[in-house]
């Protein structure tokens, strides 16, 4: 592990060495902490910022905060070519006066289960250390085509196994929550969440099988979008359960999340499920639904089965009641509802098909991949001790057709999907709301106190979209999130609701552990 740490620091040092060519004081003209895509692009157009300035400033923050100072431990790999990519974008802008695309120059933090053609993709596991995929994941390719720069790959729960903490075998120790360094970051995309919350990058990509975009977003005062199954491609993403995996944006604002979604949404021939998205993406783009009056006239259903549980933290519930009042104040009609199927369905909603899916993914990585299947991962011994039991459990899996839990899920999922739709229709609802987590972030290493994770129960099994938006803080500094869920392909409505709520409440604030650096970083 020491050699990995030294290698990481060497990459950062080499990248930062490129900053020596910057004009004196150049980065001081623009403050990158909490900067939005719109603000960055305005500064570039006005000549106050270049892509190189922007990348250099974020590299400086990574150097100061990820392995020093608060030691967030959020990033596995830094892109040594990030400054060169920025230089290329700057040349294009000088020569043409135009941006390459809607994410021109934007440094992106990418979860390390997305394939990147120029950087290793490990899924958080030493079993895949140093292994570079043959090409980019579809979403990564779309980002690069839009002008984004992959700045770094983020730490994650190994193979995305847990929604509760961010720890794997690629980095020593846990990723830490920048709002309280003794607290966890929630699920497997916690590295992306911590890095984006601390302004180590402008926006990020995470993945969500049961929780892991929305949970870390809640714990770090971010916006996280888990879109309708089929709206975004899963091609080139190391799977947990392919029938539940969704990749998407994690950002500091709803506007930035939607700008990323506009780039990555749509059909991909390499992922057949995305064929359903054809004709579903609004012609005007999702950004057209960033409406400050988006709550006016909406009917919102409150799922008390998820918000008012015996273990719900009273302060989280208080923030939730404040959120409901804020929505009413913005013109929404808010009513309590009940989803009977949450109480009546018996048996599994999940199919533990990791073995089938990871074996198919590893085959796609080509002959250079160091392990070719789950059996070889286990035989290598290159994984965190905490996942050994799960790996061996998955090894016994035969097929979805023969597995009892898979058969139960196949029967139960249509019932839940129909139940949610029945409530939406009967009450004429635009969306359902509940706390993303009913409890605040737990202390690192605590797996015993109530976790409060509400994210797995509705969106993943149904395939319906859900958005988490900052809902305020408890215990002074600990972020909590509001989750908004709708029927399939209802992203425009969820964006209207989430954006209007965000603009009315303005809960997002930066963590105190990662302040601006001297010189405008």
Short mmCIF file of C-alpha atoms in Angstrom, two decimals:
data_model
loop_
_atom_site.label_atom_id
_atom_site.label_comp_id
_atom_site.label_asym_id
_atom_site.label_seq_id
_atom_site.Cartn_x
_atom_site.Cartn_y
_atom_site.Cartn_z
CA UNK A 1 0.00 0.00 0.00
CA UNK A 2 2.93 2.40 0.60
CA UNK A 3 4.05 2.04 -3.00
CA UNK A 4 0.55 2.92 -4.16
CA UNK A 5 0.59 6.00 -1.93
CA UNK A 6 3.99 7.11 -3.25
CA UNK A 7 2.85 6.57 -6.82
CA UNK A 8 -0.26 8.64 -6.23
CA UNK A 9 1.76 11.53 -4.80
CA UNK A 10 4.23 11.33 -7.70
CA UNK A 11 1.42 11.71 -10.22
CA UNK A 12 0.10 14.76 -8.36
CA UNK A 13 3.56 16.32 -8.19
CA UNK A 14 4.16 15.79 -11.90
CA UNK A 15 0.81 17.30 -12.79
CA UNK A 16 1.33 20.28 -10.52
CA UNK A 17 4.75 20.90 -12.04
CA UNK A 18 2.91 22.00 -15.18
CA UNK A 19 1.43 24.90 -13.24
CA UNK A 20 4.79 26.67 -13.26
CA UNK A 21 4.02 28.05 -16.72
CA UNK A 22 0.93 29.89 -15.47
CA UNK A 23 1.16 33.69 -15.41
CA UNK A 24 1.81 34.94 -11.90
CA UNK A 25 -1.42 35.32 -9.99
CA UNK A 26 -3.56 33.95 -12.82
CA UNK A 27 -5.65 31.49 -10.75
CA UNK A 28 -6.41 34.26 -8.20
CA UNK A 29 -8.77 35.85 -10.70
CA UNK A 30 -11.32 33.12 -10.17
CA UNK A 31 -12.40 31.25 -7.04
CA UNK A 32 -12.95 27.59 -7.89
CA UNK A 33 -14.50 26.51 -4.59
CA UNK A 34 -18.21 25.88 -5.23
CA UNK A 35 -17.89 27.22 -8.78
CA UNK A 36 -20.68 26.12 -11.13
CA UNK A 37 -20.41 25.19 -14.79
CA UNK A 38 -22.21 28.40 -15.75
CA UNK A 39 -19.86 30.56 -13.68
CA UNK A 40 -16.79 28.80 -15.08
CA UNK A 41 -17.89 29.22 -18.68
CA UNK A 42 -18.72 32.88 -18.13
CA UNK A 43 -15.24 33.45 -16.72
CA UNK A 44 -13.60 31.67 -19.67
CA UNK A 45 -15.58 33.73 -22.18
CA UNK A 46 -14.63 36.94 -20.35
CA UNK A 47 -10.93 36.00 -20.35
CA UNK A 48 -10.70 35.71 -16.57
CA UNK A 49 -10.04 31.96 -16.63
CA UNK A 50 -8.57 29.26 -18.84
CA UNK A 51 -9.08 25.52 -18.73
CA UNK A 52 -5.46 25.23 -17.60
CA UNK A 53 -6.09 27.66 -14.72
CA UNK A 54 -9.11 25.63 -13.73
CA UNK A 55 -7.38 22.26 -13.78
CA UNK A 56 -4.31 23.61 -11.97
CA UNK A 57 -6.49 25.09 -9.24
CA UNK A 58 -8.27 21.80 -8.67
CA UNK A 59 -5.00 19.88 -8.66
CA UNK A 60 -3.76 22.26 -5.97
CA UNK A 61 -6.85 21.55 -3.89
CA UNK A 62 -6.35 17.81 -4.35
CA UNK A 63 -2.74 18.15 -3.20
CA UNK A 64 -3.79 20.17 -0.16
CA UNK A 65 -6.85 18.26 0.97
CA UNK A 66 -7.04 14.69 -0.26
CA UNK A 67 -3.77 13.27 1.14
CA UNK A 68 -2.88 16.17 3.43
CA UNK A 69 -4.77 18.42 5.80
CA UNK A 70 -8.17 16.79 6.35
CA UNK A 71 -6.94 13.73 4.42
CA UNK A 72 -10.23 12.96 2.70
CA UNK A 73 -8.79 9.86 0.98
CA UNK A 74 -11.31 10.23 -1.83
CA UNK A 75 -9.23 9.67 -4.97
CA UNK A 76 -7.44 6.59 -6.32
CA UNK A 77 -5.82 7.96 -9.50
CA UNK A 78 -5.03 11.45 -10.79
CA UNK A 79 -4.98 11.94 -14.56
CA UNK A 80 -1.35 12.91 -15.43
CA UNK A 81 -2.58 14.27 -18.78
CA UNK A 82 -5.23 16.59 -17.36
CA UNK A 83 -3.20 19.76 -17.95
CA UNK A 84 -2.38 18.69 -21.50
CA UNK A 85 -6.08 18.12 -22.16
CA UNK A 86 -6.79 21.59 -20.76
CA UNK A 87 -4.14 23.13 -23.01
CA UNK A 88 -5.76 21.52 -26.05
CA UNK A 89 -9.14 22.96 -25.10
CA UNK A 90 -7.62 26.40 -24.57
CA UNK A 91 -6.04 26.29 -28.02
CA UNK A 92 -9.37 25.37 -29.56
CA UNK A 93 -11.09 28.27 -27.82
CA UNK A 94 -8.39 30.77 -28.83
CA UNK A 95 -8.50 29.64 -32.46
CA UNK A 96 -12.27 29.35 -32.90
CA UNK A 97 -13.83 31.44 -30.16
CA UNK A 98 -16.11 28.49 -29.44
CA UNK A 99 -16.35 25.79 -26.81
CA UNK A 100 -15.83 22.16 -27.80
CA UNK A 101 -19.13 21.33 -26.14
CA UNK A 102 -21.40 22.06 -23.18
CA UNK A 103 -18.84 20.80 -20.63
CA UNK A 104 -15.82 22.56 -22.15
CA UNK A 105 -12.90 22.45 -19.68
CA UNK A 106 -14.92 21.09 -16.76
CA UNK A 107 -12.83 18.81 -14.47
CA UNK A 108 -14.83 15.68 -13.66
CA UNK A 109 -14.34 13.16 -10.85
CA UNK A 110 -15.19 9.68 -12.16
CA UNK A 111 -15.97 6.75 -9.89
CA UNK A 112 -13.40 4.01 -10.41
CA UNK A 113 -15.88 1.49 -11.76
CA UNK A 114 -16.23 3.45 -15.02
CA UNK A 115 -13.89 2.29 -17.79
CA UNK A 116 -11.35 4.92 -18.85
CA UNK A 117 -9.12 4.20 -21.85
CA UNK A 118 -6.17 6.15 -20.40
CA UNK A 119 -6.42 5.40 -16.66
CA UNK A 120 -6.76 2.17 -14.66
CA UNK A 121 -10.26 1.06 -13.68
CA UNK A 122 -10.20 -1.08 -10.54
CA UNK A 123 -13.72 -1.10 -9.04
CA UNK A 124 -11.89 -0.33 -5.80
CA UNK A 125 -10.08 -3.68 -5.78
CA UNK A 126 -6.42 -4.63 -5.81
CA UNK A 127 -7.44 -7.56 -7.99
CA UNK A 128 -7.68 -5.05 -10.87
CA UNK A 129 -4.80 -2.74 -9.87
CA UNK A 130 -3.08 -1.13 -12.85
CA UNK A 131 -5.49 -2.59 -15.40
CA UNK A 132 -6.42 -0.09 -18.13
CA UNK A 133 -9.58 -0.88 -20.13
CA UNK A 134 -9.48 -0.94 -23.93
CA UNK A 135 -11.92 1.97 -24.27
CA UNK A 136 -14.06 4.46 -22.39
CA UNK A 137 -17.40 3.70 -20.81
CA UNK A 138 -20.19 5.22 -22.90
CA UNK A 139 -20.87 7.96 -20.34
CA UNK A 140 -17.18 8.83 -20.04
CA UNK A 141 -16.89 9.07 -23.82
CA UNK A 142 -19.91 11.38 -23.94
CA UNK A 143 -18.34 13.63 -21.29
CA UNK A 144 -15.05 13.88 -23.16
CA UNK A 145 -16.84 14.62 -26.43
CA UNK A 146 -18.63 17.45 -24.61
CA UNK A 147 -15.26 18.94 -23.60
CA UNK A 148 -15.02 17.61 -20.05
CA UNK A 149 -11.66 16.58 -18.56
CA UNK A 150 -11.44 13.38 -16.52
CA UNK A 151 -9.41 14.80 -13.63
CA UNK A 152 -9.35 11.80 -11.30
CA UNK A 153 -10.85 8.40 -10.51
CA UNK A 154 -12.50 8.23 -7.11
CA UNK A 155 -12.37 5.76 -4.27
CA UNK A 156 -15.33 3.45 -3.81
CA UNK A 157 -16.61 0.59 -1.73
CA UNK A 158 -14.93 -2.44 -3.26
CA UNK A 159 -17.04 -3.75 -6.15
CA UNK A 160 -19.75 -1.35 -4.89
CA UNK A 161 -20.77 -3.93 -2.28
CA UNK A 162 -21.88 -1.68 0.58
CA UNK A 163 -24.15 1.37 0.84
CA UNK A 164 -22.83 2.31 4.26
CA UNK A 165 -19.13 3.18 3.93
CA UNK A 166 -16.45 3.86 1.33
CA UNK A 167 -13.57 1.47 1.84
CA UNK A 168 -11.82 -0.91 -0.54
CA UNK A 169 -8.43 -2.49 -1.08
CA UNK A 170 -7.02 0.12 -3.50
CA UNK A 171 -6.45 2.74 -0.78
CA UNK A 172 -5.58 2.29 2.88
CA UNK A 173 -8.37 3.46 5.14
CA UNK A 174 -11.81 4.97 4.65
CA UNK A 175 -12.90 7.94 2.60
CA UNK A 176 -13.85 10.63 5.08
CA UNK A 177 -16.80 13.00 5.05
CA UNK A 178 -15.55 16.58 4.57
CA UNK A 179 -18.39 17.91 6.75
CA UNK A 180 -17.17 15.86 9.72
CA UNK A 181 -13.97 13.89 9.30
CA UNK A 182 -15.09 11.32 11.85
CA UNK A 183 -18.12 10.43 9.72
CA UNK A 184 -18.68 8.16 6.76
CA UNK A 185 -19.68 9.12 3.25
CA UNK A 186 -22.47 6.54 2.77
CA UNK A 187 -22.36 4.16 -0.14
CA UNK A 188 -19.96 3.06 -2.77
CA UNK A 189 -19.81 6.42 -4.59
CA UNK A 190 -18.57 8.13 -1.45
CA UNK A 191 -15.25 9.04 -3.04
CA UNK A 192 -16.95 11.00 -5.81
CA UNK A 193 -19.24 12.67 -3.29
CA UNK A 194 -16.45 13.73 -0.92
CA UNK A 195 -14.32 15.05 -3.79
CA UNK A 196 -17.11 17.06 -5.39
CA UNK A 197 -18.33 18.39 -2.03
CA UNK A 198 -14.78 19.55 -1.25
CA UNK A 199 -14.38 21.15 -4.73
CA UNK A 200 -11.62 18.77 -5.79
CA UNK A 201 -13.54 18.63 -9.07
CA UNK A 202 -16.50 20.54 -10.48
CA UNK A 203 -18.88 17.61 -11.04
CA UNK A 204 -18.75 13.85 -10.68
CA UNK A 205 -20.07 10.52 -11.89
CA UNK A 206 -21.33 7.87 -9.50
CA UNK A 207 -23.28 4.66 -9.79
CA UNK A 208 -26.38 3.60 -7.92
CA UNK A 209 -27.47 -0.01 -7.53
CA UNK A 210 -29.44 0.46 -4.33
CA UNK A 211 -28.32 3.78 -2.92
CA UNK A 212 -24.90 4.87 -4.01
CA UNK A 213 -25.61 8.08 -5.90
CA UNK A 214 -28.36 9.33 -3.65
CA UNK A 215 -26.95 8.24 -0.27
CA UNK A 216 -23.54 9.89 -0.65
CA UNK A 217 -25.27 12.95 -2.13
CA UNK A 218 -27.42 13.19 0.99
CA UNK A 219 -24.44 12.78 3.32
CA UNK A 220 -22.42 15.49 1.53
CA UNK A 221 -25.04 18.12 0.65
CA UNK A 222 -25.03 17.29 -3.06
CA UNK A 223 -27.57 16.72 -5.79
CA UNK A 224 -27.63 13.13 -7.03
CA UNK A 225 -29.74 11.79 -9.88
CA UNK A 226 -30.63 8.14 -10.30
CA UNK A 227 -32.43 8.23 -13.65
CA UNK A 228 -34.97 5.85 -15.13
CA UNK A 229 -33.44 2.47 -15.91
CA UNK A 230 -32.54 2.75 -19.59
CA UNK A 231 -32.01 6.50 -19.79
CA UNK A 232 -28.24 6.23 -19.33
CA UNK A 233 -25.95 3.50 -20.62
CA UNK A 234 -24.33 0.92 -18.36
CA UNK A 235 -21.74 0.02 -21.00
CA UNK A 236 -18.23 0.02 -19.56
CA UNK A 237 -19.30 0.20 -15.92
CA UNK A 238 -18.14 -2.63 -13.65
CA UNK A 239 -21.45 -4.13 -12.48
CA UNK A 240 -22.82 -5.05 -9.11
CA UNK A 241 -26.29 -6.22 -10.24
CA UNK A 242 -26.72 -5.21 -13.85
CA UNK A 243 -30.52 -5.17 -13.63
CA UNK A 244 -30.31 -2.47 -10.94
CA UNK A 245 -27.14 -0.52 -11.87
CA UNK A 246 -27.57 3.10 -12.97
CA UNK A 247 -24.78 5.63 -13.54
CA UNK A 248 -25.32 9.34 -13.22
CA UNK A 249 -24.32 12.78 -11.96
CA UNK A 250 -23.32 13.93 -8.48
CA UNK A 251 -22.96 17.69 -8.26
CA UNK A 252 -23.22 20.71 -5.98
CA UNK A 253 -26.27 22.15 -7.77
CA UNK A 254 -29.29 20.88 -9.62
CA UNK A 255 -28.31 22.96 -12.65
CA UNK A 256 -24.93 21.25 -12.91
CA UNK A 257 -26.47 17.80 -12.47
CA UNK A 258 -28.92 18.47 -15.28
CA UNK A 259 -26.18 19.75 -17.58
CA UNK A 260 -24.31 16.49 -17.06
CA UNK A 261 -27.50 14.47 -17.56
CA UNK A 262 -28.15 16.24 -20.85
CA UNK A 263 -24.76 15.00 -22.08
CA UNK A 264 -24.94 11.37 -20.93
CA UNK A 265 -28.63 10.53 -21.54
CA UNK A 266 -29.86 8.63 -24.54
CA UNK A 267 -29.59 5.37 -26.45
CA UNK A 268 -26.38 3.37 -26.74
CA UNK A 269 -26.26 0.34 -29.07
CA UNK A 270 -23.89 -1.37 -26.62
CA UNK A 271 -26.59 -1.38 -23.91
CA UNK A 272 -29.90 -2.71 -25.25
CA UNK A 273 -31.94 -1.43 -22.32
CA UNK A 274 -31.29 2.15 -23.47
CA UNK A 275 -33.35 1.57 -26.62
CA UNK A 276 -36.35 2.52 -24.47
CA UNK A 277 -34.93 6.03 -24.05
CA UNK A 278 -35.33 6.78 -27.75
CA UNK A 279 -37.81 9.63 -28.03
CA UNK A 280 -37.96 9.99 -24.23
CA UNK A 281 -35.25 12.63 -23.84
CA UNK A 282 -36.84 16.08 -24.19
CA UNK A 283 -35.93 17.76 -27.46
CA UNK A 284 -35.26 21.00 -25.60
CA UNK A 285 -33.03 19.16 -23.11
CA UNK A 286 -33.50 18.62 -19.41
CA UNK A 287 -32.01 22.04 -18.63
CA UNK A 288 -35.20 23.63 -19.98
CA UNK A 289 -36.93 22.25 -16.87
CA UNK A 290 -34.78 24.23 -14.42
CA UNK A 291 -37.75 26.34 -13.39
CA UNK A 292 -37.75 28.37 -10.19
CA UNK A 293 -41.56 28.07 -10.14
CA UNK A 294 -41.42 24.32 -10.72
CA UNK A 295 -43.32 23.47 -7.52
CA UNK A 296 -46.33 25.60 -8.36
CA UNK A 297 -49.37 23.41 -8.92
CA UNK A 298 -47.53 20.16 -8.22
CA UNK A 299 -49.14 17.45 -6.09
CA UNK A 300 -46.58 15.77 -3.83
CA UNK A 301 -47.15 12.53 -1.93
CA UNK A 302 -45.43 12.03 1.44
CA UNK A 303 -44.43 8.42 2.09
CA UNK A 304 -44.63 8.25 5.89
CA UNK A 305 -43.72 4.55 5.80
CA UNK A 306 -40.20 5.75 4.94
CA UNK A 307 -40.06 9.07 6.80
CA UNK A 308 -41.63 8.17 10.15
CA UNK A 309 -40.02 4.93 11.28
CA UNK A 310 -39.19 3.80 14.83
CA UNK A 311 -35.50 4.58 14.25
CA UNK A 312 -35.85 7.88 12.35
CA UNK A 313 -33.66 10.58 13.84
CA UNK A 314 -35.87 13.34 15.25
CA UNK A 315 -33.70 16.10 13.79
CA UNK A 316 -33.87 14.55 10.31
CA UNK A 317 -37.64 14.34 10.64
CA UNK A 318 -37.71 18.01 11.66
CA UNK A 319 -35.76 18.94 8.51
CA UNK A 320 -38.22 16.87 6.47
CA UNK A 321 -41.22 18.68 7.93
CA UNK A 322 -39.47 21.98 7.11
CA UNK A 323 -39.01 20.75 3.55
CA UNK A 324 -42.71 19.96 3.25
CA UNK A 325 -43.57 23.46 4.49
CA UNK A 326 -41.14 24.95 1.98
CA UNK A 327 -42.80 23.03 -0.86
CA UNK A 328 -46.23 24.20 0.23
CA UNK A 329 -44.88 27.73 0.37
CA UNK A 330 -43.82 27.39 -3.27
CA UNK A 331 -47.31 26.44 -4.38
CA UNK A 332 -47.28 22.64 -4.10
CA UNK A 333 -50.11 20.59 -2.63
CA UNK A 334 -48.63 18.06 -0.20
CA UNK A 335 -50.62 15.00 0.90
CA UNK A 336 -49.80 11.91 2.94
CA UNK A 337 -49.99 8.62 1.04
CA UNK A 338 -49.44 4.96 1.74
CA UNK A 339 -47.96 2.31 -0.57
CA UNK A 340 -49.54 -0.97 0.63
CA UNK A 341 -46.97 -3.10 -1.18
CA UNK A 342 -44.19 -1.78 1.07
CA UNK A 343 -45.92 -3.65 3.90
CA UNK A 344 -47.43 -6.64 2.09
CA UNK A 345 -44.76 -7.91 -0.29
CA UNK A 346 -42.93 -10.89 1.16
CA UNK A 347 -39.65 -12.28 -0.08
CA UNK A 348 -36.83 -10.71 -2.04
CA UNK A 349 -36.84 -7.75 -4.40
CA UNK A 350 -33.21 -8.43 -5.33
CA UNK A 351 -31.29 -10.92 -7.41
CA UNK A 352 -27.67 -11.40 -6.29
CA UNK A 353 -26.33 -11.90 -9.81
CA UNK A 354 -22.88 -10.37 -9.27
CA UNK A 355 -21.06 -13.51 -10.41
CA UNK A 356 -22.85 -13.61 -13.76
CA UNK A 357 -22.45 -9.88 -14.38
CA UNK A 358 -18.84 -9.41 -13.24
CA UNK A 359 -17.69 -12.41 -15.30
CA UNK A 360 -19.28 -10.92 -18.43
CA UNK A 361 -17.74 -7.51 -17.69
CA UNK A 362 -14.25 -8.92 -17.14
CA UNK A 363 -14.50 -10.72 -20.47
CA UNK A 364 -15.12 -7.33 -22.09
CA UNK A 365 -11.89 -5.97 -20.64
CA UNK A 366 -9.80 -8.00 -23.08
CA UNK A 367 -6.79 -10.30 -22.61
CA UNK A 368 -4.82 -7.86 -20.46
CA UNK A 369 -7.17 -7.93 -17.48
CA UNK A 370 -5.35 -9.53 -14.49
CA UNK A 371 -8.36 -11.59 -13.34
CA UNK A 372 -10.84 -13.09 -15.76
CA UNK A 373 -13.71 -14.11 -13.47
CA UNK A 374 -14.94 -14.20 -9.89
CA UNK A 375 -13.07 -17.43 -9.16
CA UNK A 376 -9.78 -15.75 -10.09
CA UNK A 377 -10.60 -12.69 -7.98
CA UNK A 378 -11.07 -14.93 -4.95
CA UNK A 379 -7.97 -17.00 -5.75
CA UNK A 380 -5.87 -13.83 -6.00
CA UNK A 381 -6.57 -12.80 -2.41
CA UNK A 382 -6.33 -9.18 -3.58
CA UNK A 383 -9.39 -7.73 -1.88
CA UNK A 384 -10.34 -6.12 1.41
CA UNK A 385 -11.03 -8.64 4.20
CA UNK A 386 -14.47 -7.13 4.76
CA UNK A 387 -15.72 -8.38 1.36
CA UNK A 388 -14.33 -11.93 1.54
CA UNK A 389 -17.58 -13.42 2.82
CA UNK A 390 -19.69 -11.74 0.13
CA UNK A 391 -17.34 -12.83 -2.63
CA UNK A 392 -17.63 -16.44 -1.49
CA UNK A 393 -21.40 -16.17 -1.16
CA UNK A 394 -21.61 -14.87 -4.72
CA UNK A 395 -19.33 -17.69 -5.89
CA UNK A 396 -22.09 -20.17 -5.05
CA UNK A 397 -24.57 -18.42 -7.35
CA UNK A 398 -25.75 -20.54 -10.28
CA UNK A 399 -28.13 -18.51 -12.45
CA UNK A 400 -31.05 -16.08 -12.05
CA UNK A 401 -33.39 -18.83 -13.18
CA UNK A 402 -32.23 -21.27 -10.50
CA UNK A 403 -31.75 -18.84 -7.60
CA UNK A 404 -34.71 -18.62 -5.20
CA UNK A 405 -34.19 -14.94 -4.33
CA UNK A 406 -34.07 -14.11 -8.05
CA UNK A 407 -37.32 -15.95 -8.65
CA UNK A 408 -38.97 -14.10 -5.78
CA UNK A 409 -37.73 -10.77 -7.12
CA UNK A 410 -39.09 -11.57 -10.58
CA UNK A 411 -42.54 -12.06 -9.02
CA UNK A 412 -42.41 -9.18 -6.52
CA UNK A 413 -40.99 -6.37 -8.62
CA UNK A 414 -44.03 -6.05 -10.93
CA UNK A 415 -46.26 -5.88 -7.84
CA UNK A 416 -44.25 -3.04 -6.32
CA UNK A 417 -44.08 -1.18 -9.62
CA UNK A 418 -47.84 -1.46 -10.07
CA UNK A 419 -48.41 -0.42 -6.45
CA UNK A 420 -46.39 2.77 -6.78
CA UNK A 421 -48.11 3.64 -10.05
CA UNK A 422 -51.52 3.02 -8.48
CA UNK A 423 -50.80 5.51 -5.70
CA UNK A 424 -49.47 8.10 -8.13
CA UNK A 425 -52.57 7.74 -10.31
CA UNK A 426 -55.18 7.53 -7.56
CA UNK A 427 -53.88 10.65 -5.83
CA UNK A 428 -53.02 12.47 -9.10
CA UNK A 429 -49.47 12.90 -7.85
CA UNK A 430 -46.49 14.32 -9.68
CA UNK A 431 -43.98 12.75 -7.29
CA UNK A 432 -43.36 11.09 -3.93
CA UNK A 433 -41.02 12.48 -1.27
CA UNK A 434 -39.22 11.15 1.80
CA UNK A 435 -35.81 11.65 3.47
CA UNK A 436 -33.01 10.10 1.44
CA UNK A 437 -31.66 8.77 4.75
CA UNK A 438 -33.67 8.92 7.97
CA UNK A 439 -30.51 9.19 10.07
CA UNK A 440 -27.40 11.37 9.85
CA UNK A 441 -24.02 10.09 8.65
CA UNK A 442 -22.64 7.50 11.05
CA UNK A 443 -19.21 7.50 12.63
CA UNK A 444 -16.61 5.75 10.49
CA UNK A 445 -16.61 2.06 11.34
CA UNK A 446 -20.06 2.14 12.96
CA UNK A 447 -22.25 -0.50 11.36
CA UNK A 448 -24.47 -1.01 14.40
CA UNK A 449 -26.53 2.13 14.97
CA UNK A 450 -29.56 2.68 12.70
CA UNK A 451 -28.41 3.57 9.20
CA UNK A 452 -31.61 5.15 7.90
CA UNK A 453 -31.05 4.26 4.25
CA UNK A 454 -34.34 4.75 2.38
CA UNK A 455 -32.92 4.69 -1.13
CA UNK A 456 -33.08 0.96 -1.90
CA UNK A 457 -36.78 0.42 -1.35
CA UNK A 458 -38.52 2.11 -4.30
CA UNK A 459 -36.32 3.39 -7.12
CA UNK A 460 -33.98 0.41 -7.80
CA UNK A 461 -36.63 -2.34 -7.83
CA UNK A 462 -39.14 -0.34 -9.89
CA UNK A 463 -36.59 1.26 -12.21
CA UNK A 464 -38.24 4.63 -11.55
CA UNK A 465 -36.12 7.80 -11.29
CA UNK A 466 -35.27 9.53 -8.02
CA UNK A 467 -33.35 12.67 -7.14
CA UNK A 468 -31.71 13.61 -3.84
CA UNK A 469 -31.44 17.33 -3.03
CA UNK A 470 -29.87 18.96 0.07
CA UNK A 471 -32.47 19.29 2.84
CA UNK A 472 -30.38 21.03 5.49
CA UNK A 473 -28.21 19.92 8.39
CA UNK A 474 -28.49 18.19 11.75
CA UNK A 475 -26.16 18.45 14.71
CA UNK A 476 -24.97 21.71 13.18
CA UNK A 477 -22.87 20.36 10.31
CA UNK A 478 -24.15 16.97 9.16
CA UNK A 479 -25.99 17.14 5.81
CA UNK A 480 -29.28 15.38 5.12
CA UNK A 481 -31.17 14.98 1.86
CA UNK A 482 -34.67 15.07 0.43
CA UNK A 483 -35.56 12.36 -2.08
CA UNK A 484 -38.06 12.99 -4.88
CA UNK A 485 -39.30 9.97 -6.88
CA UNK A 486 -41.62 9.72 -9.87
CA UNK A 487 -42.85 7.32 -12.52
CA UNK A 488 -40.56 6.12 -15.30
CA UNK A 489 -39.32 8.89 -17.62
CA UNK A 490 -40.58 11.64 -15.27
CA UNK A 491 -37.15 13.30 -15.01
CA UNK A 492 -38.46 16.64 -16.33
CA UNK A 493 -41.01 16.83 -13.50
CA UNK A 494 -38.48 15.73 -10.85
CA UNK A 495 -36.03 18.36 -12.10
CA UNK A 496 -38.69 21.06 -11.84
CA UNK A 497 -39.55 20.03 -8.29
CA UNK A 498 -35.94 19.59 -7.16
CA UNK A 499 -34.71 22.82 -8.70
CA UNK A 500 -37.58 24.89 -7.31
CA UNK A 501 -37.01 23.43 -3.85
CA UNK A 502 -33.25 24.01 -4.09
CA UNK A 503 -33.69 27.62 -5.18
CA UNK A 504 -36.26 28.32 -2.45
CA UNK A 505 -34.16 26.86 0.37
CA UNK A 506 -30.50 27.28 -0.69
CA UNK A 507 -29.29 24.66 1.80
CA UNK A 508 -26.00 23.87 0.07
CA UNK A 509 -22.90 25.25 1.78
CA UNK A 510 -19.26 24.16 1.46
CA UNK A 511 -17.56 22.06 4.15
CA UNK A 512 -15.37 24.03 6.55
CA UNK A 513 -12.52 21.49 6.36
CA UNK A 514 -11.60 22.44 2.78
CA UNK A 515 -11.63 26.26 2.52
CA UNK A 516 -10.27 28.29 -0.40
CA UNK A 517 -6.50 28.12 -0.77
CA UNK A 518 -4.31 31.20 -0.87
CA UNK A 519 -4.25 32.55 -4.42
CA UNK A 520 -7.87 31.87 -5.28
CA UNK A 521 -7.99 28.05 -5.25
#
